[in-house]
Amino acid sequence: MTRFVVDLGDLKISDELKGSIAADIQGAVLTRLGAQPSLGKRVVYLPREWMGFVLREKFEDLAAPIEKIGALVKERI
Amino acid sequence: MSETRCPSAPAMTGATVIGAVGEDGRLAHFATTLVADEYFLAAARVQGAPEQSFRFSSSCAESRCVQWNGEACGLIGRIVGLLKDAGAPIKPDRGHACTIRAHCRWRLQRGDEACGVCSFVVTDGSGEAAEASA
């Protein structure tokens, strides 16, 4: 688990300011995650337990890549 | 607007980011509700389609979505069927963190079985041909 905590101790601040700070922190986390080139570079994701698959915007387009993956797997066995 | 959440929505400003694809190719669900903003999407798009690295959630569009079969989302049933046909180890699961579980369209339809399948699903928004990783 990865967590980031900023503990301001007993400092009293308004709920509005709390919300604003939380939004800024969460936005910073997302922006940095989004900029990471190591995440999601592959087109097809292959879970270790199973071959995985890609859910395409058009589901009907799944057949071709599944066949392609199957052919690749057979070649490597 | 439906309160029910689509767990596989396009990347757009205001969408909830429900998880990121990890090194093992499976989705790691976030435990905190994070909302996509323009800065995040701009950073992610430098690396490619954000949907390849993250999963997004927005309100279920129901009849305005091509996946709507008239009564429900047609996607989760086909995903479960495909995975079962392929011999995937599907196990009902609700153990992982999820910020939309209570209102998730797929979970409302398939229960814990949907949660067991969810992390296998990655949306390819690139429109590119599929290639297997080494």
CSV table of C-alpha atoms in Angstrom, one decimal:
chain,number,residue,atom,x,y,z
A,1,MET,CA,0.0,0.0,0.0
A,2,THR,CA,1.2,3.4,-0.9
A,3,ARG,CA,-0.1,6.3,1.2
A,4,PHE,CA,0.8,10.0,1.5
A,5,VAL,CA,-0.2,11.7,4.7
A,6,VAL,CA,0.3,15.3,5.7
A,7,ASP,CA,-0.4,15.7,9.5
A,8,LEU,CA,-0.9,19.3,10.5
A,9,GLY,CA,-1.3,18.3,14.2
A,10,ASP,CA,-3.5,20.6,16.1
A,11,LEU,CA,-3.7,23.4,13.6
A,12,LYS,CA,-7.2,24.6,13.2
A,13,ILE,CA,-8.3,25.3,9.6
A,14,SER,CA,-11.6,25.6,7.9
A,15,ASP,CA,-13.3,22.7,6.1
A,16,GLU,CA,-13.1,24.7,2.9
A,17,LEU,CA,-9.3,25.1,3.3
A,18,LYS,CA,-9.0,21.4,4.2
A,19,GLY,CA,-10.9,20.5,1.0
A,20,SER,CA,-8.8,22.8,-1.1
A,21,ILE,CA,-5.5,21.4,0.2
A,22,ALA,CA,-6.7,17.8,-0.2
A,23,ALA,CA,-7.7,18.5,-3.8
A,24,ASP,CA,-4.2,20.1,-4.5
A,25,ILE,CA,-2.4,17.1,-3.0
A,26,GLN,CA,-4.5,14.6,-4.9
A,27,GLY,CA,-4.1,16.5,-8.1
A,28,ALA,CA,-0.3,16.5,-7.6
A,29,VAL,CA,-0.3,12.8,-7.1
A,30,LEU,CA,-2.4,12.1,-10.2
A,31,THR,CA,-0.3,14.4,-12.4
A,32,ARG,CA,2.9,12.8,-11.3
A,33,LEU,CA,1.5,9.3,-11.8
A,34,GLY,CA,0.2,10.3,-15.2
A,35,ALA,CA,3.7,11.5,-16.2
A,36,GLN,CA,5.3,8.2,-15.4
A,37,PRO,CA,6.4,6.5,-18.7
A,38,SER,CA,6.8,3.1,-16.9
A,39,LEU,CA,3.0,2.8,-16.4
A,40,GLY,CA,1.0,1.4,-19.2
A,41,LYS,CA,3.3,1.5,-22.2
A,42,ARG,CA,2.2,-1.9,-23.4
A,43,VAL,CA,-0.7,-2.2,-25.8
A,44,VAL,CA,-1.8,-5.5,-24.4
A,45,TYR,CA,-1.5,-6.3,-20.7
A,46,LEU,CA,-0.8,-9.8,-19.8
A,47,PRO,CA,-1.5,-10.7,-16.2
A,48,ARG,CA,0.8,-13.4,-14.8
A,49,GLU,CA,-2.1,-15.7,-13.9
A,50,TRP,CA,-3.8,-15.4,-17.3
A,51,MET,CA,-3.3,-14.0,-20.7
A,52,GLY,CA,-5.3,-10.9,-20.1
A,53,PHE,CA,-7.1,-9.0,-22.8
A,54,VAL,CA,-7.8,-5.6,-23.9
A,55,LEU,CA,-11.3,-4.1,-23.6
A,56,ARG,CA,-11.7,-2.0,-26.7
A,57,GLU,CA,-14.1,0.7,-27.3
A,58,LYS,CA,-15.8,-1.5,-29.8
A,59,PHE,CA,-16.1,-4.9,-28.2
A,60,GLU,CA,-16.5,-6.6,-31.5
A,61,ASP,CA,-12.9,-5.7,-32.4
A,62,LEU,CA,-11.7,-8.1,-29.6
A,63,ALA,CA,-11.7,-11.2,-31.8
A,64,ALA,CA,-8.7,-10.2,-34.0
A,65,PRO,CA,-6.3,-9.4,-31.1
A,66,ILE,CA,-7.3,-12.4,-29.2
A,67,GLU,CA,-6.5,-14.6,-32.2
A,68,LYS,CA,-3.2,-12.8,-32.6
A,69,ILE,CA,-2.3,-13.4,-28.9
A,70,GLY,CA,-3.3,-17.0,-29.2
A,71,ALA,CA,-1.1,-17.5,-32.2
A,72,LEU,CA,1.9,-15.8,-30.4
A,73,VAL,CA,1.4,-18.0,-27.4
A,74,LYS,CA,1.3,-21.2,-29.5
A,75,GLU,CA,4.5,-20.1,-31.2
A,76,ARG,CA,6.3,-19.8,-27.9
A,77,ILE,CA,5.1,-23.1,-26.4
B,1,MET,CA,-28.0,11.8,-14.5
B,2,SER,CA,-27.7,8.2,-13.2
B,3,GLU,CA,-26.0,7.7,-9.8
B,4,THR,CA,-24.8,4.4,-11.1
B,5,ARG,CA,-21.1,4.5,-12.1
B,6,CYS,CA,-19.6,3.1,-15.2
B,7,PRO,CA,-16.3,1.4,-14.3
B,8,SER,CA,-14.8,1.7,-17.7
B,9,ALA,CA,-15.4,5.2,-18.9
B,10,PRO,CA,-13.3,7.3,-21.3
B,11,ALA,CA,-10.7,9.6,-19.9
B,12,MET,CA,-12.1,13.1,-19.5
B,13,THR,CA,-12.0,16.0,-17.1
B,14,GLY,CA,-14.2,15.3,-14.1
B,15,ALA,CA,-14.0,11.5,-14.4
B,16,THR,CA,-13.0,9.5,-11.4
B,17,VAL,CA,-9.7,7.7,-11.7
B,18,ILE,CA,-10.4,4.4,-10.1
B,19,GLY,CA,-7.0,2.8,-10.5
B,20,ALA,CA,-3.7,2.4,-12.4
B,21,VAL,CA,-2.3,-0.5,-14.4
B,22,GLY,CA,0.6,-2.0,-12.5
B,23,GLU,CA,3.7,-3.7,-13.8
B,24,ASP,CA,1.9,-7.0,-13.8
B,25,GLY,CA,-0.6,-5.6,-16.2
B,26,ARG,CA,-3.5,-5.7,-13.8
B,27,LEU,CA,-5.4,-2.8,-12.4
B,28,ALA,CA,-4.5,-1.6,-8.9
B,29,HIS,CA,-7.6,0.1,-7.5
B,30,PHE,CA,-7.1,3.3,-5.6
B,31,ALA,CA,-8.6,3.6,-2.1
B,32,THR,CA,-9.0,7.4,-2.4
B,33,THR,CA,-11.4,9.0,-4.8
B,34,LEU,CA,-9.3,10.9,-7.3
B,35,VAL,CA,-10.8,13.1,-10.0
B,36,ALA,CA,-9.1,13.6,-13.4
B,37,ASP,CA,-8.3,17.2,-14.1
B,38,GLU,CA,-6.8,18.8,-17.2
B,39,TYR,CA,-3.2,18.7,-15.8
B,40,PHE,CA,-3.3,15.0,-15.1
B,41,LEU,CA,-4.8,14.2,-18.5
B,42,ALA,CA,-2.2,16.4,-20.3
B,43,ALA,CA,0.6,14.6,-18.4
B,44,ALA,CA,-0.9,11.2,-19.1
B,45,ARG,CA,-1.4,11.9,-22.8
B,46,VAL,CA,2.2,12.5,-23.3
B,47,GLN,CA,2.7,8.8,-22.6
B,48,GLY,CA,-0.1,7.7,-24.8
B,49,ALA,CA,-3.8,7.1,-24.3
B,50,PRO,CA,-4.6,7.6,-20.6
B,51,GLU,CA,-7.0,4.6,-20.8
B,52,GLN,CA,-4.0,2.3,-21.3
B,53,SER,CA,-2.5,3.3,-17.9
B,54,PHE,CA,-5.6,4.2,-15.9
B,55,ARG,CA,-9.2,3.2,-15.6
B,56,PHE,CA,-11.8,5.9,-15.4
B,57,SER,CA,-15.4,6.0,-14.0
B,58,SER,CA,-18.2,8.4,-14.8
B,59,SER,CA,-22.0,8.2,-14.6
B,60,CYS,CA,-23.5,5.3,-16.4
B,61,ALA,CA,-25.0,6.7,-19.6
B,62,GLU,CA,-27.5,3.7,-19.9
B,63,SER,CA,-29.4,4.0,-23.2
B,64,ARG,CA,-26.9,6.6,-24.5
B,65,CYS,CA,-24.1,4.1,-24.4
B,66,VAL,CA,-23.5,1.6,-27.2
B,67,GLN,CA,-22.9,-1.2,-24.6
B,68,TRP,CA,-26.5,-0.8,-23.2
B,69,ASN,CA,-28.6,-3.7,-24.3
B,70,GLY,CA,-31.9,-2.2,-23.4
B,71,GLU,CA,-32.0,-3.4,-19.8
B,72,ALA,CA,-28.4,-3.4,-18.6
B,73,CYS,CA,-24.8,-3.0,-19.5
B,74,GLY,CA,-23.9,-5.8,-22.0
B,75,LEU,CA,-20.2,-5.5,-21.4
B,76,ILE,CA,-19.7,-7.3,-18.1
B,77,GLY,CA,-21.6,-10.4,-19.1
B,78,ARG,CA,-19.5,-10.8,-22.3
B,79,ILE,CA,-16.3,-10.1,-20.4
B,80,VAL,CA,-17.1,-12.8,-17.8
B,81,GLY,CA,-18.1,-15.2,-20.6
B,82,LEU,CA,-14.9,-14.6,-22.5
B,83,LEU,CA,-12.7,-15.1,-19.4
B,84,LYS,CA,-14.5,-18.2,-18.4
B,85,ASP,CA,-14.2,-19.6,-21.9
B,86,ALA,CA,-10.5,-18.9,-21.9
B,87,GLY,CA,-10.1,-20.7,-18.6
B,88,ALA,CA,-9.2,-17.6,-16.6
B,89,PRO,CA,-9.2,-18.1,-12.8
B,90,ILE,CA,-12.2,-16.0,-12.0
B,91,LYS,CA,-13.0,-15.8,-8.3
B,92,PRO,CA,-15.7,-13.7,-6.7
B,93,ASP,CA,-13.8,-10.9,-4.9
B,94,ARG,CA,-14.6,-7.8,-3.0
B,95,GLY,CA,-11.4,-7.6,-1.0
B,96,HIS,CA,-9.7,-4.9,-2.9
B,97,ALA,CA,-10.1,-1.2,-2.4
B,98,CYS,CA,-12.6,0.4,-4.7
B,99,THR,CA,-14.0,3.9,-4.6
B,100,ILE,CA,-17.1,3.1,-6.7
B,101,ARG,CA,-18.1,-0.3,-5.5
B,102,ALA,CA,-21.4,0.8,-3.9
B,103,HIS,CA,-22.7,2.3,-7.2
B,104,CYS,CA,-20.7,0.3,-9.8
B,105,ARG,CA,-22.8,-0.8,-12.8
B,106,TRP,CA,-21.0,-4.0,-13.2
B,107,ARG,CA,-21.2,-4.9,-9.5
B,108,LEU,CA,-24.9,-4.1,-9.4
B,109,GLN,CA,-25.4,-6.6,-12.2
B,110,ARG,CA,-23.0,-9.4,-11.3
B,111,GLY,CA,-22.1,-8.9,-7.7
B,112,ASP,CA,-18.7,-10.1,-6.4
B,113,GLU,CA,-18.1,-11.9,-9.7
B,114,ALA,CA,-17.7,-8.5,-11.3
B,115,CYS,CA,-15.2,-7.4,-8.8
B,116,GLY,CA,-13.2,-10.6,-9.5
B,117,VAL,CA,-13.0,-9.7,-13.1
B,118,CYS,CA,-12.5,-6.0,-12.9
B,119,SER,CA,-8.7,-5.9,-12.5
B,120,PHE,CA,-8.2,-7.9,-15.7
B,121,VAL,CA,-9.9,-5.1,-17.7
B,122,VAL,CA,-7.8,-2.5,-19.3
B,123,THR,CA,-9.4,-0.1,-21.8
B,124,ASP,CA,-7.4,0.5,-25.0
B,125,GLY,CA,-8.3,3.9,-26.2
B,126,SER,CA,-5.5,4.1,-28.7
B,127,GLY,CA,-7.2,2.4,-31.6
B,128,GLU,CA,-3.9,0.8,-32.4
B,129,ALA,CA,-3.4,-2.8,-33.3
B,130,ALA,CA,-2.8,-5.1,-30.4
B,131,GLU,CA,0.7,-6.5,-29.7
B,132,ALA,CA,1.8,-8.9,-27.1
B,133,SER,CA,4.4,-7.7,-24.6
B,134,ALA,CA,7.6,-9.7,-24.3
